[in-house]
PDB file of C-alpha atoms in Angstrom:
ATOM      1  CA  MET Z   1      23.476   7.005   3.653  1.00  0.00           C
ATOM      2  CA  ALA Z   2      21.111   5.566   1.313  1.00  0.00           C
ATOM      3  CA  ASN Z   3      22.123   2.826  -1.047  1.00  0.00           C
ATOM      4  CA  VAL Z   4      20.449   0.998  -3.600  1.00  0.00           C
ATOM      5  CA  ARG Z   5      21.462  -1.382  -6.514  1.00  0.00           C
ATOM      6  CA  VAL Z   6      19.850  -1.693  -9.697  1.00  0.00           C
ATOM      7  CA  GLU Z   7      20.609  -4.527 -12.246  1.00  0.00           C
ATOM      8  CA  ARG Z   8      19.352  -6.335 -15.135  1.00  0.00           C
ATOM      9  CA  THR Z   9      17.744  -9.213 -14.915  1.00  0.00           C
ATOM     10  CA  GLU Z  10      18.172 -12.646 -16.430  1.00  0.00           C
ATOM     11  CA  GLU Z  11      14.552 -12.490 -17.737  1.00  0.00           C
ATOM     12  CA  GLY Z  12      15.539  -9.139 -19.231  1.00  0.00           C
ATOM     13  CA  GLY Z  13      13.965  -6.582 -16.245  1.00  0.00           C
ATOM     14  CA  PHE Z  14      15.469  -4.779 -13.815  1.00  0.00           C
ATOM     15  CA  ARG Z  15      15.592  -5.294 -10.236  1.00  0.00           C
ATOM     16  CA  ALA Z  16      16.277  -2.768  -7.335  1.00  0.00           C
ATOM     17  CA  THR Z  17      17.672  -3.996  -4.100  1.00  0.00           C
ATOM     18  CA  ASN Z  18      18.928  -2.862  -0.917  1.00  0.00           C
ATOM     19  CA  ALA Z  19      21.229  -3.909   1.907  1.00  0.00           C
ATOM     20  CA  ARG Z  20      18.482  -5.189   4.231  1.00  0.00           C
ATOM     21  CA  GLY Z  21      17.263  -7.354   1.030  1.00  0.00           C
ATOM     22  CA  ALA Z  22      14.365  -6.115  -0.079  1.00  0.00           C
ATOM     23  CA  GLU Z  23      13.730  -5.707  -3.786  1.00  0.00           C
ATOM     24  CA  VAL Z  24      11.764  -3.940  -6.343  1.00  0.00           C
ATOM     25  CA  LEU Z  25      11.160  -4.768 -10.098  1.00  0.00           C
ATOM     26  CA  ILE Z  26      11.605  -2.243 -12.271  1.00  0.00           C
ATOM     27  CA  GLY Z  27      10.227  -2.091 -15.997  1.00  0.00           C
ATOM     28  CA  GLY Z  28       8.373  -0.418 -18.553  1.00  0.00           C
ATOM     29  CA  GLY Z  29       4.987   1.134 -18.540  1.00  0.00           C
ATOM     30  CA  ASP Z  30       3.735  -1.751 -20.655  1.00  0.00           C
ATOM     31  CA  GLN Z  31       4.735  -5.163 -18.556  1.00  0.00           C
ATOM     32  CA  ASP Z  32       2.697  -6.471 -15.985  1.00  0.00           C
ATOM     33  CA  GLY Z  33       3.970  -6.930 -12.136  1.00  0.00           C
ATOM     34  CA  VAL Z  34       7.052  -4.137 -12.388  1.00  0.00           C
ATOM     35  CA  PHE Z  35       7.104  -0.626 -11.262  1.00  0.00           C
ATOM     36  CA  THR Z  36       8.126   2.044 -13.795  1.00  0.00           C
ATOM     37  CA  PRO Z  37      11.173   4.526 -12.663  1.00  0.00           C
ATOM     38  CA  VAL Z  38       8.309   7.292 -12.235  1.00  0.00           C
ATOM     39  CA  GLU Z  39       5.916   5.174  -9.855  1.00  0.00           C
ATOM     40  CA  LEU Z  40       8.758   4.521  -7.816  1.00  0.00           C
ATOM     41  CA  LEU Z  41       9.723   7.821  -7.494  1.00  0.00           C
ATOM     42  CA  LEU Z  42       5.986   8.762  -6.510  1.00  0.00           C
ATOM     43  CA  ALA Z  43       5.991   5.868  -4.259  1.00  0.00           C
ATOM     44  CA  ALA Z  44       9.195   7.339  -2.361  1.00  0.00           C
ATOM     45  CA  VAL Z  45       7.300  10.802  -1.832  1.00  0.00           C
ATOM     46  CA  GLY Z  46       4.176   9.116  -0.178  1.00  0.00           C
ATOM     47  CA  GLY Z  47       6.377   6.738   1.423  1.00  0.00           C
ATOM     48  CA  CYS Z  48       8.268   9.082   2.784  1.00  0.00           C
ATOM     49  CA  ASN Z  49       5.351  11.707   3.917  1.00  0.00           C
ATOM     50  CA  ILE Z  50       3.256   8.731   5.059  1.00  0.00           C
ATOM     51  CA  VAL Z  51       5.299   6.844   7.203  1.00  0.00           C
ATOM     52  CA  THR Z  52       6.601   9.844   8.982  1.00  0.00           C
ATOM     53  CA  VAL Z  53       2.686  11.016   9.292  1.00  0.00           C
ATOM     54  CA  GLU Z  54       1.320   8.283  10.770  1.00  0.00           C
ATOM     55  CA  PRO Z  55       3.995   7.494  14.196  1.00  0.00           C
ATOM     56  CA  LEU Z  56       3.556  11.576  14.828  1.00  0.00           C
ATOM     57  CA  THR Z  57      -0.228  11.326  14.762  1.00  0.00           C
ATOM     58  CA  ALA Z  58      -0.176   8.453  16.637  1.00  0.00           C
ATOM     59  CA  LYS Z  59       2.005   9.580  19.509  1.00  0.00           C
ATOM     60  CA  ARG Z  60      -0.118  12.720  19.933  1.00  0.00           C
ATOM     61  CA  GLY Z  61      -2.668  10.106  20.849  1.00  0.00           C
ATOM     62  CA  HIS Z  62      -4.473   9.670  17.755  1.00  0.00           C
ATOM     63  CA  ARG Z  63      -4.146   6.877  15.984  1.00  0.00           C
ATOM     64  CA  LEU Z  64      -6.051   6.876  12.503  1.00  0.00           C
ATOM     65  CA  VAL Z  65      -8.569   4.515  11.525  1.00  0.00           C
ATOM     66  CA  ARG Z  66      -7.662   4.253   7.919  1.00  0.00           C
ATOM     67  CA  LEU Z  67      -4.666   6.308   6.469  1.00  0.00           C
ATOM     68  CA  GLU Z  68      -4.124   6.080   2.411  1.00  0.00           C
ATOM     69  CA  MET Z  69      -2.927   8.437   0.013  1.00  0.00           C
ATOM     70  CA  SER Z  70      -2.522   8.524  -4.052  1.00  0.00           C
ATOM     71  CA  VAL Z  71       0.592  10.806  -5.469  1.00  0.00           C
ATOM     72  CA  GLN Z  72       0.403  11.408  -8.835  1.00  0.00           C
ATOM     73  CA  ALA Z  73       1.906  13.965 -11.411  1.00  0.00           C
ATOM     74  CA  GLU Z  74       1.728  14.697 -15.057  1.00  0.00           C
ATOM     75  CA  LYS Z  75       4.388  15.226 -17.465  1.00  0.00           C
ATOM     76  CA  ALA Z  76       5.447  18.476 -17.760  1.00  0.00           C
ATOM     77  CA  GLU Z  77       7.546  17.907 -20.764  1.00  0.00           C
ATOM     78  CA  PRO Z  78       8.419  14.306 -22.557  1.00  0.00           C
ATOM     79  CA  ASN Z  79      11.244  13.756 -19.745  1.00  0.00           C
ATOM     80  CA  LYS Z  80      10.358  15.865 -16.673  1.00  0.00           C
ATOM     81  CA  LEU Z  81       7.238  15.790 -14.257  1.00  0.00           C
ATOM     82  CA  GLY Z  82       5.151  18.472 -13.594  1.00  0.00           C
ATOM     83  CA  PRO Z  83       4.060  19.304  -9.781  1.00  0.00           C
ATOM     84  CA  VAL Z  84       3.413  16.304  -7.720  1.00  0.00           C
ATOM     85  CA  THR Z  85       0.045  16.246  -6.321  1.00  0.00           C
ATOM     86  CA  ILE Z  86      -0.501  14.087  -2.667  1.00  0.00           C
ATOM     87  CA  THR Z  87      -4.238  13.183  -1.417  1.00  0.00           C
ATOM     88  CA  TYR Z  88      -4.971  12.209   1.672  1.00  0.00           C
ATOM     89  CA  ASP Z  89      -7.677   9.309   2.715  1.00  0.00           C
ATOM     90  CA  VAL Z  90      -8.189   9.229   5.888  1.00  0.00           C
ATOM     91  CA  GLU Z  91     -10.756   7.617   8.455  1.00  0.00           C
ATOM     92  CA  LEU Z  92     -10.824   9.791  11.684  1.00  0.00           C
ATOM     93  CA  PRO Z  93     -11.256   8.860  14.699  1.00  0.00           C
ATOM     94  CA  SER Z  94     -12.642  12.572  16.240  1.00  0.00           C
ATOM     95  CA  GLU Z  95     -12.671  16.187  15.339  1.00  0.00           C
ATOM     96  CA  GLN Z  96      -9.548  16.660  17.377  1.00  0.00           C
ATOM     97  CA  ALA Z  97      -7.775  13.907  15.789  1.00  0.00           C
ATOM     98  CA  ASP Z  98      -8.522  15.946  12.454  1.00  0.00           C
ATOM     99  CA  GLU Z  99      -6.608  19.313  13.451  1.00  0.00           C
ATOM    100  CA  VAL Z 100      -3.912  17.268  14.871  1.00  0.00           C
ATOM    101  CA  PHE Z 101      -3.390  14.879  11.763  1.00  0.00           C
ATOM    102  CA  ARG Z 102      -3.754  18.506   9.354  1.00  0.00           C
ATOM    103  CA  ALA Z 103      -1.115  19.981  11.597  1.00  0.00           C
ATOM    104  CA  VAL Z 104       1.327  17.089  11.681  1.00  0.00           C
ATOM    105  CA  ALA Z 105       0.719  16.583   7.816  1.00  0.00           C
ATOM    106  CA  GLY Z 106       1.167  20.392   7.056  1.00  0.00           C
ATOM    107  CA  ARG Z 107       4.556  20.148   8.964  1.00  0.00           C
ATOM    108  CA  VAL Z 108       5.932  16.652   7.614  1.00  0.00           C
ATOM    109  CA  HIS Z 109       5.437  18.265   4.110  1.00  0.00           C
ATOM    110  CA  GLU Z 110       7.187  21.543   4.808  1.00  0.00           C
ATOM    111  CA  LYS Z 111      10.051  20.104   7.062  1.00  0.00           C
ATOM    112  CA  TYR Z 112      10.253  16.405   7.667  1.00  0.00           C
ATOM    113  CA  CYS Z 113       9.787  14.219   4.418  1.00  0.00           C
ATOM    114  CA  THR Z 114      13.663  14.041   3.218  1.00  0.00           C
ATOM    115  CA  VAL Z 115      12.341  13.107  -0.617  1.00  0.00           C
ATOM    116  CA  SER Z 116       9.592  15.517  -0.924  1.00  0.00           C
ATOM    117  CA  ARG Z 117      12.316  18.434   0.305  1.00  0.00           C
ATOM    118  CA  SER Z 118      14.796  17.106  -1.642  1.00  0.00           C
ATOM    119  CA  LEU Z 119      12.706  17.168  -4.954  1.00  0.00           C
ATOM    120  CA  GLN Z 120      11.500  20.504  -4.024  1.00  0.00           C
ATOM    121  CA  GLU Z 121      14.900  22.300  -3.697  1.00  0.00           C
ATOM    122  CA  GLY Z 122      16.409  20.211  -6.674  1.00  0.00           C
ATOM    123  CA  THR Z 123      19.048  18.180  -5.380  1.00  0.00           C
ATOM    124  CA  GLU Z 124      21.816  17.600  -7.733  1.00  0.00           C
ATOM    125  CA  VAL Z 125      22.185  13.978  -9.381  1.00  0.00           C
ATOM    126  CA  ARG Z 126      25.971  13.046 -10.169  1.00  0.00           C
ATOM    127  CA  LEU Z 127      26.929  10.734 -12.744  1.00  0.00           C
ATOM    128  CA  GLU Z 128      30.346   8.693 -12.542  1.00  0.00           C
ATOM    129  CA  LEU Z 129      31.134   6.172 -15.253  1.00  0.00           C
ATOM    130  CA  PRO Z 130      33.706   3.654 -15.039  1.00  0.00           C
TER     131      PRO Z 130
END
């Protein structure tokens, strides 16, 4: 099970932490040094894809020279995102690596990235109040 805790800090910002001690600062788009909640969602999509693509490509004998991506979305409504677009920026060691990378990235996007699949299929979000 995945679990994070989000709390207000003494400075008036917000912090998300996990059980392993990692933390991310959260705030509004007008604050420096923090992620907005939408940016965190986009980072989760990108992170899920890239941390799955990299080892699967390397396992097939093609360590990519450079592997980066950008993830973006426009708002479709004031409080709803439109389509999320993932754009890879890679440097490949060979043509064979290109074929492997494209196949792996496609499969990861379609089947293995939990975050992307959950967004695409519309995972229910429940609210529990004290």
